CSV table of C-alpha atoms in Angstrom, one decimal:
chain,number,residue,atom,x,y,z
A,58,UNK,CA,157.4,195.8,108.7
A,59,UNK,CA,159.5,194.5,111.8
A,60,UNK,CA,161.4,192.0,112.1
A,61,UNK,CA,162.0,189.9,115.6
A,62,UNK,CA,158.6,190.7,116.7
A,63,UNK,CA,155.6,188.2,116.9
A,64,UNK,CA,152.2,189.7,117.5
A,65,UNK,CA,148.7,188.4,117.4
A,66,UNK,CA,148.5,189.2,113.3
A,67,UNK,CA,151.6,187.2,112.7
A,68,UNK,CA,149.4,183.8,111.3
A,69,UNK,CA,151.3,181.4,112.9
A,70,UNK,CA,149.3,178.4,114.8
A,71,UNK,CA,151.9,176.0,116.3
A,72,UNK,CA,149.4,173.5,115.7
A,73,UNK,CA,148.8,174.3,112.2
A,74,UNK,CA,151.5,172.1,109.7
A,75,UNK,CA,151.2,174.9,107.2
A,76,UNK,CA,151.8,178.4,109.4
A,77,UNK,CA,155.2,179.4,109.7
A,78,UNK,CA,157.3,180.3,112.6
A,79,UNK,CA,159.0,183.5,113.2
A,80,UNK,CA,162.5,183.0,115.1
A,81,UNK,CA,161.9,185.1,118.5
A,82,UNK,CA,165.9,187.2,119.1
A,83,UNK,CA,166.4,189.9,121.5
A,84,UNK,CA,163.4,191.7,123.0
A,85,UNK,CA,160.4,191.5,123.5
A,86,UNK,CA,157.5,189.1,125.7
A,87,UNK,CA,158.6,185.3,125.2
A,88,UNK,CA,156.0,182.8,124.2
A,89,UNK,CA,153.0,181.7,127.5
A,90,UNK,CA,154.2,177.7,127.2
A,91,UNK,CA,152.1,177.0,129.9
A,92,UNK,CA,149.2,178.3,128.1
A,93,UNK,CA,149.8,177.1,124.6
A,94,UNK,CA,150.1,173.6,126.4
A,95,UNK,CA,146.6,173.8,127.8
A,96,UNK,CA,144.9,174.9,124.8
A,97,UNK,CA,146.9,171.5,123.6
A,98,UNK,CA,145.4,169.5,126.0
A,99,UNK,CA,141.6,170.5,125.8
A,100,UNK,CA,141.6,170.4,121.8
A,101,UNK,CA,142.7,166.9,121.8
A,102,UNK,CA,140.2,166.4,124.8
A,103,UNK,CA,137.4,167.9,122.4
A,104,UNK,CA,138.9,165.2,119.5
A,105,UNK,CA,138.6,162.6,121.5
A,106,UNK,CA,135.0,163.4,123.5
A,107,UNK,CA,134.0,163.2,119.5
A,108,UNK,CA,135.2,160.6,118.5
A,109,UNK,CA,133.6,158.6,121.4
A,110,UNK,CA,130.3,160.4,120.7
A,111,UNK,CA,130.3,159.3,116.7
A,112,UNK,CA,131.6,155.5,117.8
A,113,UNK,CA,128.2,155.5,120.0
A,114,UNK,CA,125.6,156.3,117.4
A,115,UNK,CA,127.2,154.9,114.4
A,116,UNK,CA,126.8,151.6,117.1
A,117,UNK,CA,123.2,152.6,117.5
A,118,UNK,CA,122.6,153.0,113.9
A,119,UNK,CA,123.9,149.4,112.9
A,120,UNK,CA,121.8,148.2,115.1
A,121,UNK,CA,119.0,150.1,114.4
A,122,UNK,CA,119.5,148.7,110.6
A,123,UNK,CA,120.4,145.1,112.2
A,124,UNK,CA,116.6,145.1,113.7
A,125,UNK,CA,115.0,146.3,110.8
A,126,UNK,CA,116.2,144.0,108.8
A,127,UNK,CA,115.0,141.1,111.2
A,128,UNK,CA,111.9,142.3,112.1
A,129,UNK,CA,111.3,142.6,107.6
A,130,UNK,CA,112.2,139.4,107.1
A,131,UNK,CA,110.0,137.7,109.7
A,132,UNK,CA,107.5,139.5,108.0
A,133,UNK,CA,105.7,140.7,111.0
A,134,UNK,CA,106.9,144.6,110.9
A,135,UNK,CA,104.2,146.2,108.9
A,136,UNK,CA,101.3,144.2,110.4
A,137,UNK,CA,102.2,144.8,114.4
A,138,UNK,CA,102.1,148.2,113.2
A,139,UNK,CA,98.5,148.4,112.0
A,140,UNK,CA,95.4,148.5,113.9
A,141,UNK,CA,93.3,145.6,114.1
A,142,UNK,CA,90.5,146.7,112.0
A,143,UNK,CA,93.1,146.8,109.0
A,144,UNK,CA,94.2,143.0,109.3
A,145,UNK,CA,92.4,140.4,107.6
A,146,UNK,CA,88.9,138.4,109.2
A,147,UNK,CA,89.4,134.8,109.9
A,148,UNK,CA,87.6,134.5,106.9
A,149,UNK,CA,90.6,135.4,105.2
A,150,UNK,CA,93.3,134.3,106.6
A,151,UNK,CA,95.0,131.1,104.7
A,152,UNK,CA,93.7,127.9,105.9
A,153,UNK,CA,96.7,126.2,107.7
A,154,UNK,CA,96.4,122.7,105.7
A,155,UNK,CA,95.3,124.8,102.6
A,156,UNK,CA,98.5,123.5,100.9
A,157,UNK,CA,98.7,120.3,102.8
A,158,UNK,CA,98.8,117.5,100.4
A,159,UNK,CA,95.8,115.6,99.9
A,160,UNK,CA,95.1,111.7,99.3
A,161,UNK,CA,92.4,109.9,98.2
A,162,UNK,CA,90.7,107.7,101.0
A,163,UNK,CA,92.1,104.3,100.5
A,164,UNK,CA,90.4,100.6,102.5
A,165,UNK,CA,91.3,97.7,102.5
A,166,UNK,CA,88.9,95.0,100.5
A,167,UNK,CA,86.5,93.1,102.6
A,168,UNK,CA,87.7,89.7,103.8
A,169,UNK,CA,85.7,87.5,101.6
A,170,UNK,CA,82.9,84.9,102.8
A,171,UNK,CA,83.5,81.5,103.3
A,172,UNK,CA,80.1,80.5,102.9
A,173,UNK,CA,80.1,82.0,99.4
A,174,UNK,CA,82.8,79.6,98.7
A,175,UNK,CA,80.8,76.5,99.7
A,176,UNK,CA,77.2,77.9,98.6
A,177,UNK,CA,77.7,76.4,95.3
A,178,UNK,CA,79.5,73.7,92.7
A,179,UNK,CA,80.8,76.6,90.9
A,180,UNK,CA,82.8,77.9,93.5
A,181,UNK,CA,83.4,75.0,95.5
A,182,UNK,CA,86.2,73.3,93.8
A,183,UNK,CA,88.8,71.4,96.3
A,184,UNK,CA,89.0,68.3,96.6
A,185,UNK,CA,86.5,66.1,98.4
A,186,UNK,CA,85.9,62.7,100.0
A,187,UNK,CA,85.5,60.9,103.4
A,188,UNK,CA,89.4,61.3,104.5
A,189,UNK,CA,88.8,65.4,103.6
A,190,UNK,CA,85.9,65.7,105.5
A,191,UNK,CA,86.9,63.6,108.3
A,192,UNK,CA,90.6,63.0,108.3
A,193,UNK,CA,92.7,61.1,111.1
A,194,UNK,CA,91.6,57.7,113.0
A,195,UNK,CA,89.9,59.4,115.7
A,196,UNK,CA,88.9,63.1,117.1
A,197,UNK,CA,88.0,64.5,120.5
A,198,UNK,CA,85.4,66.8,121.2
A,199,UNK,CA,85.2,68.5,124.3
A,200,UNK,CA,87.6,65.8,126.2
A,201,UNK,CA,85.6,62.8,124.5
A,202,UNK,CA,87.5,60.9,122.3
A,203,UNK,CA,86.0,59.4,119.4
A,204,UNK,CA,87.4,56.2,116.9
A,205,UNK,CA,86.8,56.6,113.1
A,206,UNK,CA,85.2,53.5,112.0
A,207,UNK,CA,84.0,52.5,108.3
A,208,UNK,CA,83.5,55.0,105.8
A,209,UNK,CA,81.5,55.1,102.5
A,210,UNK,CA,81.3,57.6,99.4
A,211,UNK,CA,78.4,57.3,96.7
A,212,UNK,CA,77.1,58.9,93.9
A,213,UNK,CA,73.4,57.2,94.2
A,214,UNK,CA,72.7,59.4,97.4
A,215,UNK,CA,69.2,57.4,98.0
A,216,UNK,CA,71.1,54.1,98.5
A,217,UNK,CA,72.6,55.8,101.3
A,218,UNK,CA,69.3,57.0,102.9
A,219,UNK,CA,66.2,54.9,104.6
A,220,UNK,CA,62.3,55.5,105.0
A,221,UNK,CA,61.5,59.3,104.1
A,222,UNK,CA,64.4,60.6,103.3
A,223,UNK,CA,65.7,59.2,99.5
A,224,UNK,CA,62.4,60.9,97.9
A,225,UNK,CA,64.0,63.8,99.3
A,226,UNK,CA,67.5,63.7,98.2
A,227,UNK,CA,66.7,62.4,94.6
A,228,UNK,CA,64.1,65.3,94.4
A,229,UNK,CA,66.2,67.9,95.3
A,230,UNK,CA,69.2,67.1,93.3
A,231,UNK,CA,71.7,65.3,95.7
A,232,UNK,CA,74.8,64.5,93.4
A,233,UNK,CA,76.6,62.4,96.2
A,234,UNK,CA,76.2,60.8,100.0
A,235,UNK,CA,79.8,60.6,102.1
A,236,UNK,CA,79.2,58.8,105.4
A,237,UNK,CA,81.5,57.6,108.1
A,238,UNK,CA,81.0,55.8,111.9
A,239,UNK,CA,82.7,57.3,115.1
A,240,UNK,CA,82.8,54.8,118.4
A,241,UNK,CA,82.5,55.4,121.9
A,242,UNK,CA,82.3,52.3,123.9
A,243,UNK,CA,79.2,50.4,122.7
A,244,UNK,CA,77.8,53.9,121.0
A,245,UNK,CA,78.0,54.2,117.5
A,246,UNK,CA,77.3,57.6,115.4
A,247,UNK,CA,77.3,57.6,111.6
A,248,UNK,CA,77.5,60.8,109.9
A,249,UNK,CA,76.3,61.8,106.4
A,250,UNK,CA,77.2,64.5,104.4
A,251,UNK,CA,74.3,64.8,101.3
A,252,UNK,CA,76.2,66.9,98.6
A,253,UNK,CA,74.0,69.5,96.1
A,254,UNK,CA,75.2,72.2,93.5
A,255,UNK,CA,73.3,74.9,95.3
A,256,UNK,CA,72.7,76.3,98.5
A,257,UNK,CA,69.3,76.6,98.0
A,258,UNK,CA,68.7,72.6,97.3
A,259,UNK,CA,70.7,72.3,100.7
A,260,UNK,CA,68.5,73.7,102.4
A,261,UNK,CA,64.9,72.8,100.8
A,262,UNK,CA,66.3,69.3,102.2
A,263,UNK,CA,66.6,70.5,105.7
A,264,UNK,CA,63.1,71.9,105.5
A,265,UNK,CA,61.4,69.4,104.4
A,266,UNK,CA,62.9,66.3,106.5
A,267,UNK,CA,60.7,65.2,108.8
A,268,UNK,CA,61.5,62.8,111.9
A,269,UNK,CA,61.5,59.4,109.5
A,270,UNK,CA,63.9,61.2,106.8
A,271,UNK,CA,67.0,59.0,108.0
A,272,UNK,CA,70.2,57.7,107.2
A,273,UNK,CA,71.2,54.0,106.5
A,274,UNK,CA,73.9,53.5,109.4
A,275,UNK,CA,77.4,52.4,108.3
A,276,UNK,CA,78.8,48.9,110.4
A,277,UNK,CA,81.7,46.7,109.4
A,278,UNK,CA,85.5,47.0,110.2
A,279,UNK,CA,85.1,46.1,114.2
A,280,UNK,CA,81.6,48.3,114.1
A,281,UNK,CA,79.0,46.0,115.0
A,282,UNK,CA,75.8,46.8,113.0
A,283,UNK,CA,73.2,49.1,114.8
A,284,UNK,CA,69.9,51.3,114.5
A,285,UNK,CA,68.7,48.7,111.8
A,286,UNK,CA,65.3,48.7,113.5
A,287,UNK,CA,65.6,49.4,117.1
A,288,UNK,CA,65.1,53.5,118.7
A,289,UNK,CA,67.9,55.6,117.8
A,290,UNK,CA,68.6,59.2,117.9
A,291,UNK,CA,68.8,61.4,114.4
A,292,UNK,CA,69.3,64.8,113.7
A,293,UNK,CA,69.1,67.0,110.7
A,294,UNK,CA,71.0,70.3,109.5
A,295,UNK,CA,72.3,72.5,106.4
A,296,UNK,CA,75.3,74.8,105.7
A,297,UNK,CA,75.5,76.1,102.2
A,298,UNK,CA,75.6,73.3,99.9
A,299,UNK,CA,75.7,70.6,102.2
A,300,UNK,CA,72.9,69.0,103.9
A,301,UNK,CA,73.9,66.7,107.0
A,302,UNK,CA,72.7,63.8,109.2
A,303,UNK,CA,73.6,61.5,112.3
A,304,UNK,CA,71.8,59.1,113.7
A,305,UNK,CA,73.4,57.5,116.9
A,306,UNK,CA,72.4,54.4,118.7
A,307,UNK,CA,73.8,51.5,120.7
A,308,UNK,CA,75.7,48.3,119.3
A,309,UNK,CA,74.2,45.8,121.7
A,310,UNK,CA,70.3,46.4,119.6
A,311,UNK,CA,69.5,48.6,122.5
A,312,UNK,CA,66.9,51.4,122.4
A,313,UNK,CA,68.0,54.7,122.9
A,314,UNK,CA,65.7,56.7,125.2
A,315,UNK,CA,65.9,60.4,126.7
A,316,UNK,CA,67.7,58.9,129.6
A,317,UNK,CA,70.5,58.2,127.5
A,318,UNK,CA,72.2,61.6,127.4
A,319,UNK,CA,75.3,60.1,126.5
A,320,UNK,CA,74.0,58.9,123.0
A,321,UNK,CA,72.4,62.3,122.4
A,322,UNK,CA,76.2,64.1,123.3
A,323,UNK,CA,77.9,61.9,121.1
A,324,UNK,CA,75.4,62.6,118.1
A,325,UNK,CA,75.5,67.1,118.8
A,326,UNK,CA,79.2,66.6,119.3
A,327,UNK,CA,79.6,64.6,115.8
A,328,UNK,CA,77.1,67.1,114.1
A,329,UNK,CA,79.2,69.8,115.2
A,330,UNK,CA,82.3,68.8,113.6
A,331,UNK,CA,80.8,68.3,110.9
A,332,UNK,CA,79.8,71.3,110.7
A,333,UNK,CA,83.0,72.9,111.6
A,334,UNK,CA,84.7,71.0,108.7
A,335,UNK,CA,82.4,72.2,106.0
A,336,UNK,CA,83.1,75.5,107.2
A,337,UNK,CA,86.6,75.3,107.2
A,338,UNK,CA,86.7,74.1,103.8
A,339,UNK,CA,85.3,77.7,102.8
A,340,UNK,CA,87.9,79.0,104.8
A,341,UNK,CA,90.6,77.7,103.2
A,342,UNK,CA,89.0,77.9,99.7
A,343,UNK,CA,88.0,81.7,100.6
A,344,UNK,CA,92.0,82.0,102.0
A,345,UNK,CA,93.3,80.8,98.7
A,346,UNK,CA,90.9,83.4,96.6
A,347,UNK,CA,92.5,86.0,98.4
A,348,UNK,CA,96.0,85.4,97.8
A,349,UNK,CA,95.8,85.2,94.2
């Protein structure tokens, strides 16, 4: 063994920690610096060009797992990957308002009827009498004004009634007559209002009237008497249990003929509201039923 020489068998790496250094004194070659440097420089070039290199795919492996794990929990990975003959018919795909939530079909009641409210005594309880039927001192219909005269209210309806008609009402059942008088000028109109317990009494009433089956007109209280033997004009009509008359004439004793349109307005426009109120009183009796 020499000493002071350094040769290619000597093991020392200046770049490895553990290899040891052999002093250099006196002779021989002295160490290539310049090349020792540039085996530096392109190992550490080689470290680095590595390092780069593993920073770029362990990038494209996260996300590589980052879309995996997307694309599993949207649940559409494994399907878009099979062929369309492996995915369920329409058949069996879930229905989309399989799990919507169901209620039974609800309606609302029918309004109730408020003729079946005055069709019968049993059901047509509110109170009643002239000032219900006819309330106020006077009423217009259709721009005419009309002033409430006399009014009368009895139980022995075929007192109330003249020639044809008090056969009628006693065979039929009428339990009560309410009459009042309305005014225009020297044209008087005097309603009445037979009362029955049924419907059906109502009407055999109506049916069987025939152009004699009148009603005794009401006078007194500034009403002059009339239709007490001259031409008048009389009408007929039913609704539920209600039969009603007019009969309409003059308070000078005169006749009524077709010329006298005037008379015969007075005597549709009185049987109309009478009308009307009978049928509001359902209405309010069918209102009430529904509250309660």
């Amino acid at each position: 063994m020499s000493f002071g020489q350094g040769g290619p068998d000597s093991g020392w790496d200046p770049w490895k920690p553990q290899s040891q250094q052999q002093s250099w004194s006196g002779g021989g070659d002295a160490p290539d610096w310049a090349a020792l440097a540039e085996a530096s420089e392109a190992r550490a070039k080689r470290r680095r060009l590595l390092f780069i290199c593993g920073g770029a795919l362990a990038t494209v492996a996260v996300a590589a797992a980052v879309a995996v794990a997307v694309v599993s929990a949207d649940g559409t990975g494994s399907a878009s990957d099979q062929p369309s003959s492996q995915l369920p018919s329409t058949a069996g795909l879930p229905s989309a308002t399989a799990t919507a939530p169901s209620f039974a079909p609800t309606s609302a009641p029918p309004p109730l009827d408020p003729k079946d409210f005055i069709a019968s005594a049993k059901k047509d309880t509110a109170p009643l009498g002239p000032d219900v039927l006819f309330p106020g001192t006077q009423l217009t219909m259709n721009e005419t004004v009309y002033k409430k005269g006399p009014t009368a209210d009895t139980r022995t309806c075929s007192g109330a009634a003249q020639q044809s008609l008090p056969p009628l009402l006693t065979a039929n059942g009428c339990t009560r007559m309410i009459r009042v008088t309305y005014t225009k000028g020297d044209i008087a109109v005097t309603v009445g209002v037979a009362v029955f317990d049924t419907e059906a009494q109502a009407t055999a009433t109506k049916s069987q009237a025939d152009t004699k089956s009148n009603i005794r007109s009401l006078s007194g209280g500034g009403v002059d008497p009339f239709c007490t033997g001259q031409i008048c004009r009389s009408t007929t009509n039913s609704y539920g249990r209600y039969a009603y008359f007019t009969l309409a004439g003059f308070t000078s004793g005169k006749d009524v003929t077709e010329q006298d349109t005037a008379v015969f307005r007075a005597g549709d426009d009185l049987a109309r509201f009478t009308f009307d109120q009978i049928h509001r009183r359902g209405q309010a009796q069918a209102s009430a039923a529904a509250t309660r």
